[in-house]
mmCIF file of C-alpha atoms and ligand atoms in Angstrom:
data_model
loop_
_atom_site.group_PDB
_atom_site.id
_atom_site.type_symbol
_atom_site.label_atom_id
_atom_site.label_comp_id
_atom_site.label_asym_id
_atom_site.label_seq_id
_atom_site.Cartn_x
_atom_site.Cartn_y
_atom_site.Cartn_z
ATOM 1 C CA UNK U 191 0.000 0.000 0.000
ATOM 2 C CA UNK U 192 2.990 2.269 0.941
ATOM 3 C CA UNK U 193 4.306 1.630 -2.216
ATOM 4 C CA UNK U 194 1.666 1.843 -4.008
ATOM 5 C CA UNK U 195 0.871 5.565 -2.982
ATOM 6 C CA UNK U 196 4.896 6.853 -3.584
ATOM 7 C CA UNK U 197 4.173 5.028 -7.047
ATOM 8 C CA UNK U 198 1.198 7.237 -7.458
ATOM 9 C CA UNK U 199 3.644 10.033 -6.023
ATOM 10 C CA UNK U 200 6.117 9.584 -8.258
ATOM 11 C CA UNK U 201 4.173 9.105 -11.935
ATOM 12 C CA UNK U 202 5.224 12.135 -13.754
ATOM 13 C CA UNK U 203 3.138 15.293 -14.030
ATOM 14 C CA UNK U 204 3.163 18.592 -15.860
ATOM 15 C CA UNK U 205 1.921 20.921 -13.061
ATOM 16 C CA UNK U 206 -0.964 22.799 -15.406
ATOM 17 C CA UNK U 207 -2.366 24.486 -12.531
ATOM 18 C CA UNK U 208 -1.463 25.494 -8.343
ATOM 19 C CA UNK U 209 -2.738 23.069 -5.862
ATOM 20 C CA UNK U 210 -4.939 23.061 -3.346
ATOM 21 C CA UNK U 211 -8.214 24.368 -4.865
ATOM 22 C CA UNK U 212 -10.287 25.992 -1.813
ATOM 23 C CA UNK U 213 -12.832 23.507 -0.003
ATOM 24 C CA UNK U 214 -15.534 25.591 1.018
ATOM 25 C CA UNK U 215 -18.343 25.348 3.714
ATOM 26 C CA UNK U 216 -21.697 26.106 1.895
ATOM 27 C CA UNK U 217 -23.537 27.360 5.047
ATOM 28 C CA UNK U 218 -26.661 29.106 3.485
ATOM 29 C CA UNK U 219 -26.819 26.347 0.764
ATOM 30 C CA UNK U 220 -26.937 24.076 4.384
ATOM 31 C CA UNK U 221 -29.696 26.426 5.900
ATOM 32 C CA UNK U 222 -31.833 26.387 2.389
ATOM 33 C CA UNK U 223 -32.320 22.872 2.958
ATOM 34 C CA UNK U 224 -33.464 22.579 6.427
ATOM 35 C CA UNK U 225 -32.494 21.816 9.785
ATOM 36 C CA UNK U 226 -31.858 18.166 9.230
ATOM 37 C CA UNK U 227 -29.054 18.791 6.814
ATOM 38 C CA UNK U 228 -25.460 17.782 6.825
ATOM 39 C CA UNK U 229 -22.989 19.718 7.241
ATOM 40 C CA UNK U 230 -21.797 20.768 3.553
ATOM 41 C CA UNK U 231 -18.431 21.060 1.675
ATOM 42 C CA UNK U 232 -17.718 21.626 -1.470
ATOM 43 C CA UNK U 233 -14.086 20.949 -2.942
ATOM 44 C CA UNK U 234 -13.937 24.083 -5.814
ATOM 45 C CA UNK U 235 -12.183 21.934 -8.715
ATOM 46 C CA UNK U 236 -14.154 24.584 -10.661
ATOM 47 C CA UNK U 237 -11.476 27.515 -9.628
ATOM 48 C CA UNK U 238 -8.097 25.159 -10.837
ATOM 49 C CA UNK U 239 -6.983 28.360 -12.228
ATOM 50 C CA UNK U 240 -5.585 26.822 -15.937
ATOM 51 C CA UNK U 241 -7.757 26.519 -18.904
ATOM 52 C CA UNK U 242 -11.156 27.641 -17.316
ATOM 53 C CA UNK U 243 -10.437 24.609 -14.583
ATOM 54 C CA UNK U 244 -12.754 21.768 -13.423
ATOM 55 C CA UNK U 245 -11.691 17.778 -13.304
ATOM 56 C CA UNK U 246 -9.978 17.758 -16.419
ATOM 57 C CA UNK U 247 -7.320 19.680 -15.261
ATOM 58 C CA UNK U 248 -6.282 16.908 -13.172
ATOM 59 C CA UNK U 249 -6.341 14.055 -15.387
ATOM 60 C CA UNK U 250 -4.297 16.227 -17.825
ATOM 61 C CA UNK U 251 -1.578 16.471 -16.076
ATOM 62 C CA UNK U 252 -0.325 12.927 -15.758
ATOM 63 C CA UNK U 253 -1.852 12.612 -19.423
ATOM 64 C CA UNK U 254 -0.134 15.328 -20.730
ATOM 65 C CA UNK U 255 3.293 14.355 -19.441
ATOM 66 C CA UNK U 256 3.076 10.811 -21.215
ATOM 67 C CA UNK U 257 2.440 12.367 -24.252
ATOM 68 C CA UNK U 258 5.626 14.806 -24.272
ATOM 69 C CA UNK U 259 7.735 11.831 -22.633
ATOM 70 C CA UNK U 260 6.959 9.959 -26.417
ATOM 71 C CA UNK U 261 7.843 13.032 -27.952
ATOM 72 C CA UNK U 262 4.682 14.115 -29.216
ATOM 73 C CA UNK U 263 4.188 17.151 -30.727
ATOM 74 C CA UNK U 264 0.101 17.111 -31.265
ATOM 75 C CA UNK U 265 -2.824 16.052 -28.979
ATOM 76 C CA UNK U 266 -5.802 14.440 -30.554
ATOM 77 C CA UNK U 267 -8.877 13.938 -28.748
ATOM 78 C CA UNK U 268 -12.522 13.785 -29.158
ATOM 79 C CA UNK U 269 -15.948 15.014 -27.232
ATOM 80 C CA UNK U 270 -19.500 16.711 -27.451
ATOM 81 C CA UNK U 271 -19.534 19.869 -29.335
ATOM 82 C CA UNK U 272 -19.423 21.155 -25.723
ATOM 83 C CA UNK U 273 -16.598 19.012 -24.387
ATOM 84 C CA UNK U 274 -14.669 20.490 -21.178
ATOM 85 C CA UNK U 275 -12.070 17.781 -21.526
ATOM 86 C CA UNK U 276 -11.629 18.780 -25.195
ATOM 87 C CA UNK U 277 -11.215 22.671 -23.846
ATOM 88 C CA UNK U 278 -8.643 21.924 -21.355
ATOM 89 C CA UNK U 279 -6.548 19.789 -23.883
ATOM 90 C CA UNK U 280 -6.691 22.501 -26.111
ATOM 91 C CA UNK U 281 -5.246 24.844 -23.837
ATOM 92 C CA UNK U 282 -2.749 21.900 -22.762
ATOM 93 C CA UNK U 283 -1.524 21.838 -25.974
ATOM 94 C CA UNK U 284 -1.801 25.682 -26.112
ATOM 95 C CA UNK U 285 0.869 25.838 -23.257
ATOM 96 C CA UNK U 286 2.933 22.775 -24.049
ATOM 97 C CA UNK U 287 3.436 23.777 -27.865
ATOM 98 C CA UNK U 288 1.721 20.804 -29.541
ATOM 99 C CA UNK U 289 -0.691 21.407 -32.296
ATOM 100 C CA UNK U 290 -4.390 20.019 -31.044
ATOM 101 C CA UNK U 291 -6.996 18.280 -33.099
ATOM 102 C CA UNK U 292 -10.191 17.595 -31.528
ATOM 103 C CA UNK U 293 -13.074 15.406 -33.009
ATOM 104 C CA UNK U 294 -16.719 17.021 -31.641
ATOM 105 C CA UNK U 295 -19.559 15.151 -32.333
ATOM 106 C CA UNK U 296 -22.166 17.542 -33.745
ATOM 107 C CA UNK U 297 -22.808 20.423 -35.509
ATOM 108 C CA UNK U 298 -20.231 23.654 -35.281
ATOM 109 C CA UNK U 299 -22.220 25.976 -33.335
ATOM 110 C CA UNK U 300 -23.182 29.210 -35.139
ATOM 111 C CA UNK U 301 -21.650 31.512 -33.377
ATOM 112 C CA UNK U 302 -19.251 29.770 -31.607
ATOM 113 C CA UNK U 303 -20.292 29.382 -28.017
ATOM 114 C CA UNK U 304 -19.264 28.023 -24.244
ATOM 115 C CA UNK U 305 -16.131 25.352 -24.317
ATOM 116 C CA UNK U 306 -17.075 25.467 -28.640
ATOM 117 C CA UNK U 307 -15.547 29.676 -28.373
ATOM 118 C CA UNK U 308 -12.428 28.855 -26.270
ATOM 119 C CA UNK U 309 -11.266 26.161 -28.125
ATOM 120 C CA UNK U 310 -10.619 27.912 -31.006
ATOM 121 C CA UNK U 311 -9.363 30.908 -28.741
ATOM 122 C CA UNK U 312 -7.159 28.090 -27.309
ATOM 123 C CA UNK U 313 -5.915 27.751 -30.965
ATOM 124 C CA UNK U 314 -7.201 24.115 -31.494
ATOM 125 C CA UNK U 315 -8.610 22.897 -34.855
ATOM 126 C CA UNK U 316 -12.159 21.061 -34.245
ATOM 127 C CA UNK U 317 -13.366 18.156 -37.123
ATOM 128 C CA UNK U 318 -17.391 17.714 -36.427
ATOM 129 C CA UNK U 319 -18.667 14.747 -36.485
ATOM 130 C CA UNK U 320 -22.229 12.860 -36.909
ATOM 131 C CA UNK U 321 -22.368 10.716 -34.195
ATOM 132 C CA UNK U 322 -20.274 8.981 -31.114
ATOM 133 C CA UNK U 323 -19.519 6.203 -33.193
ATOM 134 C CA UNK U 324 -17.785 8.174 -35.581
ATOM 135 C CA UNK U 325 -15.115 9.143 -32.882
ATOM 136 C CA UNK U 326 -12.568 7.014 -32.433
ATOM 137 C CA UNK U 327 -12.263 6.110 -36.019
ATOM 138 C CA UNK U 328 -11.825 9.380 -37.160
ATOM 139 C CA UNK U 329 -9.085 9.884 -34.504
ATOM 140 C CA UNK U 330 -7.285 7.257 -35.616
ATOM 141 C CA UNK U 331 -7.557 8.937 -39.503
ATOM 142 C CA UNK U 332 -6.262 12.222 -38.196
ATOM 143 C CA UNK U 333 -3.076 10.572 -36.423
ATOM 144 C CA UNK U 334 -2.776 8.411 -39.588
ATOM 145 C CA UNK U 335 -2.322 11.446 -41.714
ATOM 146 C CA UNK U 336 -0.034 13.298 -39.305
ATOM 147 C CA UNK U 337 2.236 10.577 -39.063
ATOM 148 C CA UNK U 338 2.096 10.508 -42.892
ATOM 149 C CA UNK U 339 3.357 13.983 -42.100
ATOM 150 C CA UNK U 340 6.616 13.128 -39.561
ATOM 151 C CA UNK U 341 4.037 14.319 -37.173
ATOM 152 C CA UNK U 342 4.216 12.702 -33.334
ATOM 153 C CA UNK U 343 0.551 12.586 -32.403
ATOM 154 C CA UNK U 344 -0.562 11.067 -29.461
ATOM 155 C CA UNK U 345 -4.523 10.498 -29.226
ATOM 156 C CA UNK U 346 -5.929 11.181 -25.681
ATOM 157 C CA UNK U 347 -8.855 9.131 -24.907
ATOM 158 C CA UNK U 348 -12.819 10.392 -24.078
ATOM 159 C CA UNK U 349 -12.537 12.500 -20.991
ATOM 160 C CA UNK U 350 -8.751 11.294 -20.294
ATOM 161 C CA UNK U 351 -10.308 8.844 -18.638
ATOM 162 C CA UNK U 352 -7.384 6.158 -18.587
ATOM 163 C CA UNK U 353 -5.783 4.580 -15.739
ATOM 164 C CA UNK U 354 -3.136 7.242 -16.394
ATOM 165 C CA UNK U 355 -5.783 10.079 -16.100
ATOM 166 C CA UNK U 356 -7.474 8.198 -13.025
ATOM 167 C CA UNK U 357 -4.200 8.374 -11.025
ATOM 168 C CA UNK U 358 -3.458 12.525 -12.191
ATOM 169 C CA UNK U 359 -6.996 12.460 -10.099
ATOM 170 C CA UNK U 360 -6.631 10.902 -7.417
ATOM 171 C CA UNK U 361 -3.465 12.912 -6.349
ATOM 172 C CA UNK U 362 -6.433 15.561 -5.619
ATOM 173 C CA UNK U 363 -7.361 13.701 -2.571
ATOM 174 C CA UNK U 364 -3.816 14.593 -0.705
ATOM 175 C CA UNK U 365 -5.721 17.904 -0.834
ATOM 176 C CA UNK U 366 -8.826 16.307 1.617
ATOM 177 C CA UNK U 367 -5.992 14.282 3.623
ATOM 178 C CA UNK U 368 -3.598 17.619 4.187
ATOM 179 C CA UNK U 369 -7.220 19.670 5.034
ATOM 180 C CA UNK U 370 -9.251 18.961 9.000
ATOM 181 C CA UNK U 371 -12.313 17.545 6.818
ATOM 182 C CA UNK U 372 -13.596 13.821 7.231
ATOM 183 C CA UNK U 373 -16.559 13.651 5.225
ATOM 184 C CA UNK U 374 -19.120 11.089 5.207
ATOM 185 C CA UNK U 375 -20.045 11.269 1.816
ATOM 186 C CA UNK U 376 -17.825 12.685 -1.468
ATOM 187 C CA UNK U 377 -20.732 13.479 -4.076
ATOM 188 C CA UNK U 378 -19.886 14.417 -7.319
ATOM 189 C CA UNK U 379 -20.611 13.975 -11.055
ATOM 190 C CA UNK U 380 -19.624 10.958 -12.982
ATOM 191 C CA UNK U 381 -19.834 10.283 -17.112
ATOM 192 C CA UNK U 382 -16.638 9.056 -18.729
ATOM 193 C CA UNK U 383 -15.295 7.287 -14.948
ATOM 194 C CA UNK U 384 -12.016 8.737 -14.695
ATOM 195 C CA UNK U 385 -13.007 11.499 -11.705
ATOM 196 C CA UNK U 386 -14.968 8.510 -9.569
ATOM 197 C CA UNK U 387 -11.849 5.703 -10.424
ATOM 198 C CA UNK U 388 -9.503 8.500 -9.107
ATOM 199 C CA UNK U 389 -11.646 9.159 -6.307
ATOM 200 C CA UNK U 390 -11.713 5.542 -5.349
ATOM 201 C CA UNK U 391 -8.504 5.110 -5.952
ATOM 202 C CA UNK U 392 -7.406 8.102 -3.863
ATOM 203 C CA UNK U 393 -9.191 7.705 -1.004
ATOM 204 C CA UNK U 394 -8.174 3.630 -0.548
ATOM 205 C CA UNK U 395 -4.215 5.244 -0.847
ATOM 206 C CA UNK U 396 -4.551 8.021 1.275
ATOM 207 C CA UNK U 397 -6.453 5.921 3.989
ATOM 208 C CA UNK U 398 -9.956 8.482 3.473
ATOM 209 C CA UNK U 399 -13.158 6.308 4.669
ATOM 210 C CA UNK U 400 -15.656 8.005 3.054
ATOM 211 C CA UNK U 401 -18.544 7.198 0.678
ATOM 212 C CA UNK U 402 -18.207 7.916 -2.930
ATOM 213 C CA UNK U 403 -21.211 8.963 -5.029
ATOM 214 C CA UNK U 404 -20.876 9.252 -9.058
ATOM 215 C CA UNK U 405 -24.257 10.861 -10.055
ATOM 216 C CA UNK U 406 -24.253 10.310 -13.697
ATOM 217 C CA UNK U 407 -24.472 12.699 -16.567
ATOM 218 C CA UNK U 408 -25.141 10.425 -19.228
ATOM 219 C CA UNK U 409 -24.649 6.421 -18.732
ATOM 220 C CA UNK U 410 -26.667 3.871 -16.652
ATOM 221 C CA UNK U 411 -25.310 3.208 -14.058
ATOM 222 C CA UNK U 412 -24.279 -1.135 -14.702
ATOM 223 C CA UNK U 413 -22.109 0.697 -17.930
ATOM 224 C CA UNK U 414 -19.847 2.718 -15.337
ATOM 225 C CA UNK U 415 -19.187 0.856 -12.684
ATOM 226 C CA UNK U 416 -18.061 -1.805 -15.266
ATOM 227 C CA UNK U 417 -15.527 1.272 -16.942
ATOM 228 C CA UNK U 418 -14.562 2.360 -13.739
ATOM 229 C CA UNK U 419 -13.826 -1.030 -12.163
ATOM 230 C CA UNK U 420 -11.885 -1.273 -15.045
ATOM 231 C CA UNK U 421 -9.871 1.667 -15.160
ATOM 232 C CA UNK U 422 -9.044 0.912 -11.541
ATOM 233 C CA UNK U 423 -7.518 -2.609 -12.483
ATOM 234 C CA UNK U 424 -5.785 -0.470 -14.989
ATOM 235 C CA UNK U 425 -4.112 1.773 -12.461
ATOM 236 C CA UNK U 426 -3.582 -0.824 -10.212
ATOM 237 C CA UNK U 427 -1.567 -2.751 -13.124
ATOM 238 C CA UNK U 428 0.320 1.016 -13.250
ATOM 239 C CA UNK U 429 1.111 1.304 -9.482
ATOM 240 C CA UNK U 430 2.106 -2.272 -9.114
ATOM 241 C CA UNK U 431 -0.694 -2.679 -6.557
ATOM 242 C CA UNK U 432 -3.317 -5.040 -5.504
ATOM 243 C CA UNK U 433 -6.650 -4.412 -7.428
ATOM 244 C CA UNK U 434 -8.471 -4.985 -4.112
ATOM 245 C CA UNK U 435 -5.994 -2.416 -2.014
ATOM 246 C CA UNK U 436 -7.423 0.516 -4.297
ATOM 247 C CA UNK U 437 -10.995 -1.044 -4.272
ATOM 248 C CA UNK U 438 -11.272 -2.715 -7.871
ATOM 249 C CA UNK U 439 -13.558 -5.219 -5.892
ATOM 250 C CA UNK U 440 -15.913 -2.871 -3.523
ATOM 251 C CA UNK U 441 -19.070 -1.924 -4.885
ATOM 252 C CA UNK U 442 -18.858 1.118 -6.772
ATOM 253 C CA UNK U 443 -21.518 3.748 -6.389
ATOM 254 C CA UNK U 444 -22.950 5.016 -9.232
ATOM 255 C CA UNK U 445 -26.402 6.880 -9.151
ATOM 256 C CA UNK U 446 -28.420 7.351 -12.678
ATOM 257 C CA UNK U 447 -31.621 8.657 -11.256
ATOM 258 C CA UNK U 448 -30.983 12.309 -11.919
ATOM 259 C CA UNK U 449 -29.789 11.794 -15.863
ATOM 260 C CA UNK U 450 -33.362 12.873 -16.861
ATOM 261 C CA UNK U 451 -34.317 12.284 -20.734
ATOM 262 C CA UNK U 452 -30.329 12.832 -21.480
ATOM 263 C CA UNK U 453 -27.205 14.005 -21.129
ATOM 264 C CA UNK U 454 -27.082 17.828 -21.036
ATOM 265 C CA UNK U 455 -31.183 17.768 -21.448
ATOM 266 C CA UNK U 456 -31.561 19.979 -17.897
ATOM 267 C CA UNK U 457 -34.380 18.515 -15.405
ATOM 268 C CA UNK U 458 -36.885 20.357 -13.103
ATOM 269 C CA UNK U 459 -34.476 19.320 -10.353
ATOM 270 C CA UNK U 460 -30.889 19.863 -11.702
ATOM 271 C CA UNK U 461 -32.698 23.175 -12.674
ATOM 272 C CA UNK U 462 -33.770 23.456 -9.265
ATOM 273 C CA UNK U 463 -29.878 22.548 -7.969
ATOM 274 C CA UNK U 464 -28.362 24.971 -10.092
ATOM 275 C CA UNK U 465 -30.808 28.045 -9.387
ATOM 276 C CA UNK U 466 -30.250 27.420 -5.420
ATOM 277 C CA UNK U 467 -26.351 26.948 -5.578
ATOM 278 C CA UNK U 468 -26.244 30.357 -7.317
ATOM 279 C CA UNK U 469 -28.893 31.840 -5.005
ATOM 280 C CA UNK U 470 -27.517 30.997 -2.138
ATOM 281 C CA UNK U 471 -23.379 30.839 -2.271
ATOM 282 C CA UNK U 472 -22.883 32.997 -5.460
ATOM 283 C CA UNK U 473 -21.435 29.391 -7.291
ATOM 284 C CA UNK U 474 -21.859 28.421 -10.410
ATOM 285 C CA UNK U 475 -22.684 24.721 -11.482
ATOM 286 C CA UNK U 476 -23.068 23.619 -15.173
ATOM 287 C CA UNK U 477 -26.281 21.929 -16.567
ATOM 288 C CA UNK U 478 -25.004 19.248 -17.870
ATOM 289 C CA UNK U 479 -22.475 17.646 -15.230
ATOM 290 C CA UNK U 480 -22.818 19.353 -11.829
ATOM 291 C CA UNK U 481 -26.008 21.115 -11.555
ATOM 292 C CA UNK U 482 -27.441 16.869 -11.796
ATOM 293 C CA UNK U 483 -24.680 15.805 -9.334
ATOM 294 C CA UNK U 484 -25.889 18.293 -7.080
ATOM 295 C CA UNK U 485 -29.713 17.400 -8.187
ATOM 296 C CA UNK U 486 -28.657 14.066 -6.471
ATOM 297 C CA UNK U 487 -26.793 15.473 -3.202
ATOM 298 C CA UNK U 488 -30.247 17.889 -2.322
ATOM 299 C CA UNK U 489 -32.881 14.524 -3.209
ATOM 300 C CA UNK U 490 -30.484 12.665 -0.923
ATOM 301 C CA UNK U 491 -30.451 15.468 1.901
ATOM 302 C CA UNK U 492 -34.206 16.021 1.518
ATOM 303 C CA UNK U 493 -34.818 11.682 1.643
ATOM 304 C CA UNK U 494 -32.395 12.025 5.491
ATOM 305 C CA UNK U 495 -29.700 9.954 3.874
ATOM 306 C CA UNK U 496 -27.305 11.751 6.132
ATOM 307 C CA UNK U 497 -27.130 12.992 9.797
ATOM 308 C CA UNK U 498 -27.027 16.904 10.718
ATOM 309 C CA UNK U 499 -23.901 15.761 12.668
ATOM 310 C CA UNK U 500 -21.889 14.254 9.675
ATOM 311 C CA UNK U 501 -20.397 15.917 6.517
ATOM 312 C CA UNK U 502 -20.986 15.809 2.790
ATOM 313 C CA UNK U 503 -18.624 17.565 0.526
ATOM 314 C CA UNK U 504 -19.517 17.858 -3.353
ATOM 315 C CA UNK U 505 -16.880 17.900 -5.573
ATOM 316 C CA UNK U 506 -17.328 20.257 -7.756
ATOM 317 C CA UNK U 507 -15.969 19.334 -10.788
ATOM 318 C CA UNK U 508 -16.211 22.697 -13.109
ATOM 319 C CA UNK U 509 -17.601 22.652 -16.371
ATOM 320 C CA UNK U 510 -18.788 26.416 -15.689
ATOM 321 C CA UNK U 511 -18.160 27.498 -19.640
ATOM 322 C CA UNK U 512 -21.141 25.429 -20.167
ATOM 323 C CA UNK U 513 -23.433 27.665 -18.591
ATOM 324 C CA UNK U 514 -22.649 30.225 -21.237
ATOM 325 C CA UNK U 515 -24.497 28.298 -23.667
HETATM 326 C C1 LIG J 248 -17.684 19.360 -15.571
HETATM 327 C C2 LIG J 248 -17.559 17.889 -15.590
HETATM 328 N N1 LIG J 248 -17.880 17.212 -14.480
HETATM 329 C C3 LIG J 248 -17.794 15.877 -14.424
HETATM 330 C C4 LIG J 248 -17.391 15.148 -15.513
HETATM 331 C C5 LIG J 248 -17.318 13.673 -15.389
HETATM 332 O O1 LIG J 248 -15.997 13.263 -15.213
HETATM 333 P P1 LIG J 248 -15.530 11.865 -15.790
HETATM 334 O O2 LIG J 248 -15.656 11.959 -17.281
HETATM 335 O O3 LIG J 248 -14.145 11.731 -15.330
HETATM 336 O O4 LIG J 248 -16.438 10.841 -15.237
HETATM 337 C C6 LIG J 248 -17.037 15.812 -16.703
HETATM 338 C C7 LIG J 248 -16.593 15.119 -17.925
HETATM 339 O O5 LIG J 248 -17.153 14.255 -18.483
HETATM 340 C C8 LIG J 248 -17.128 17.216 -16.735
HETATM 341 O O6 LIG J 248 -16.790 17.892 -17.834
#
């Protein structure tokens, strides 16, 4: 276990952004919702200040340093048409001097808008595509024809969710360790399973008993708990640890009540979760990841999951730009 943190320690990392973000006590979000409540946290991923922050931030570092250790000089990746992990490699490759390709499924908004408006700010060239599907094999095309090129591209997976990206997460939880807080609960929004494998992953490292809650954006919830169990046999393969000793075998929480009709399709409730946040602690969620995630904490503080006594901290995991949609 020892060894398997200073492994975990010791993967390389570009340092995009300073660490710790803020963890912040959401008092009048606490009073909002009654005397029962929990005491409430919320860890401000949102503020990582590099690239208009948020989750991907983290996974990009460790990413980001594989791909200049092979001597790559372009990123490829792929999203939405509204992808913050397609923003923040952009602005990765931005800082790092790579050229960036990114494959958005969808049409080219007209005018460019949210995460769509800084990625071209950010310098990146976008290819839209049709449909998901489309992706991956397009990807491949575009690092096809670069290499026909004496190009060095290096194609970063959906949401850098790879064991790689799992473990540039789950260095985030030294923050929670280093900080007094003990939560109960960590609640936070889960789509691609990087964030929640890091999480996991984290916490079982840095010795943090706590629950973990993915509230997902998109996928049911049998689909992610498969990808993140797997991406945590993955880093476990990485760190030359046990699969059990990082929790590859405990259930995984995943939560796909509060998806609604679909991803980014806003419900009464994430609605709801998104007006009060602002209302009361002057935050800002996003409809499509957080403002659900949060949909999921307040349905869960409302149903008495938790004890006034204990302490739930959200994770806020940014994806602000989206609000400007
Ligand atoms: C703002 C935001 N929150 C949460 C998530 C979910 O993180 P993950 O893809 O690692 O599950 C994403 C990305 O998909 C995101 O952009």
């Amino acid at each position: 276990m020892a060894t398997a943190l200073r492994s975990l320690q010791l993967i390389p990392s570009i340092p995009l952004a300073p660490h710790p973000t803020p963890i912040d006590e959401l008092t009048r979000l606490r009073a909002a919702l009654g005397p029962e409540c929990p005491r409430l946290l919320m860890k401000r991923d949102d503020l990582l200040s590099f690239g208009q922050g948020g989750n991907k931030v983290r996974k990009m570092q460790t990413v980001a340093a594989a791909a200049q250790q092979e001597g790559a000089d372009m990123l490829i990746t792929c999203g939405g048409v509204q992808s913050n992990h397609a923003r923040v490699t952009a602005a990765t490759g931005a800082v790092l001097g790579m050229q960036v390709v990114l494959v958005a499924n969808g049409a080219r908004p007209q005018p460019l808008t949210g995460n769509a408006r800084l990625n071209a700010l950010f310098g990146a060239e976008v290819g839209y595509v049709a449909s998901r599907e489309e992706r991956n094999q397009t990807m491949e095309l575009v690092a096809a024809e670069a290499r026909a090129e004496k190009k060095h591209p290096f194609i970063v997976p959906l949401g850098a969710s790879t064991p790689l990206g799992a473990i540039g997460f789950a260095r985030g939880v030294e923050e929670l360790v280093t900080s007094p807080h003990r939560p109960a609960a960590i609640v936070h929004s889960t789509s691609s399973g990087g964030t929640q494998a890091g999480l996991i992953l984290g916490c079982a490292l840095y010795g943090v008993k706590t629950s973990i809650i993915g509230v997902s954006a998109d996928d049911p919830s049998a689909v992610l708990t498969t990808t993140i169990a797997e991406l945590l046999f993955g880093a476990a393969s990485l760190l030359g640890a046990q699969p059990a000793s990082i929790g590859a075998h405990s259930p995984i929480v995943v939560d796909d009540a509060f998806v609604g009709s679909g991803y980014g399709v806003p419900t009464p409730a994430s609605t709801e979760a998104l007006a009060l946040v602002a209302r009361t602690e002057g935050i800002v969620l996003d409809p499509v990841y957080t403002a659900k995630a949060m949909a999921g904490l307040i349905a869960r503080v409302r149903s008495g999951v938790w004890r006034r006594d204990e302490t739930v901290l959200f994770w806020h995991t940014g994806g602000v730009p989206g609000y400007f949609v």
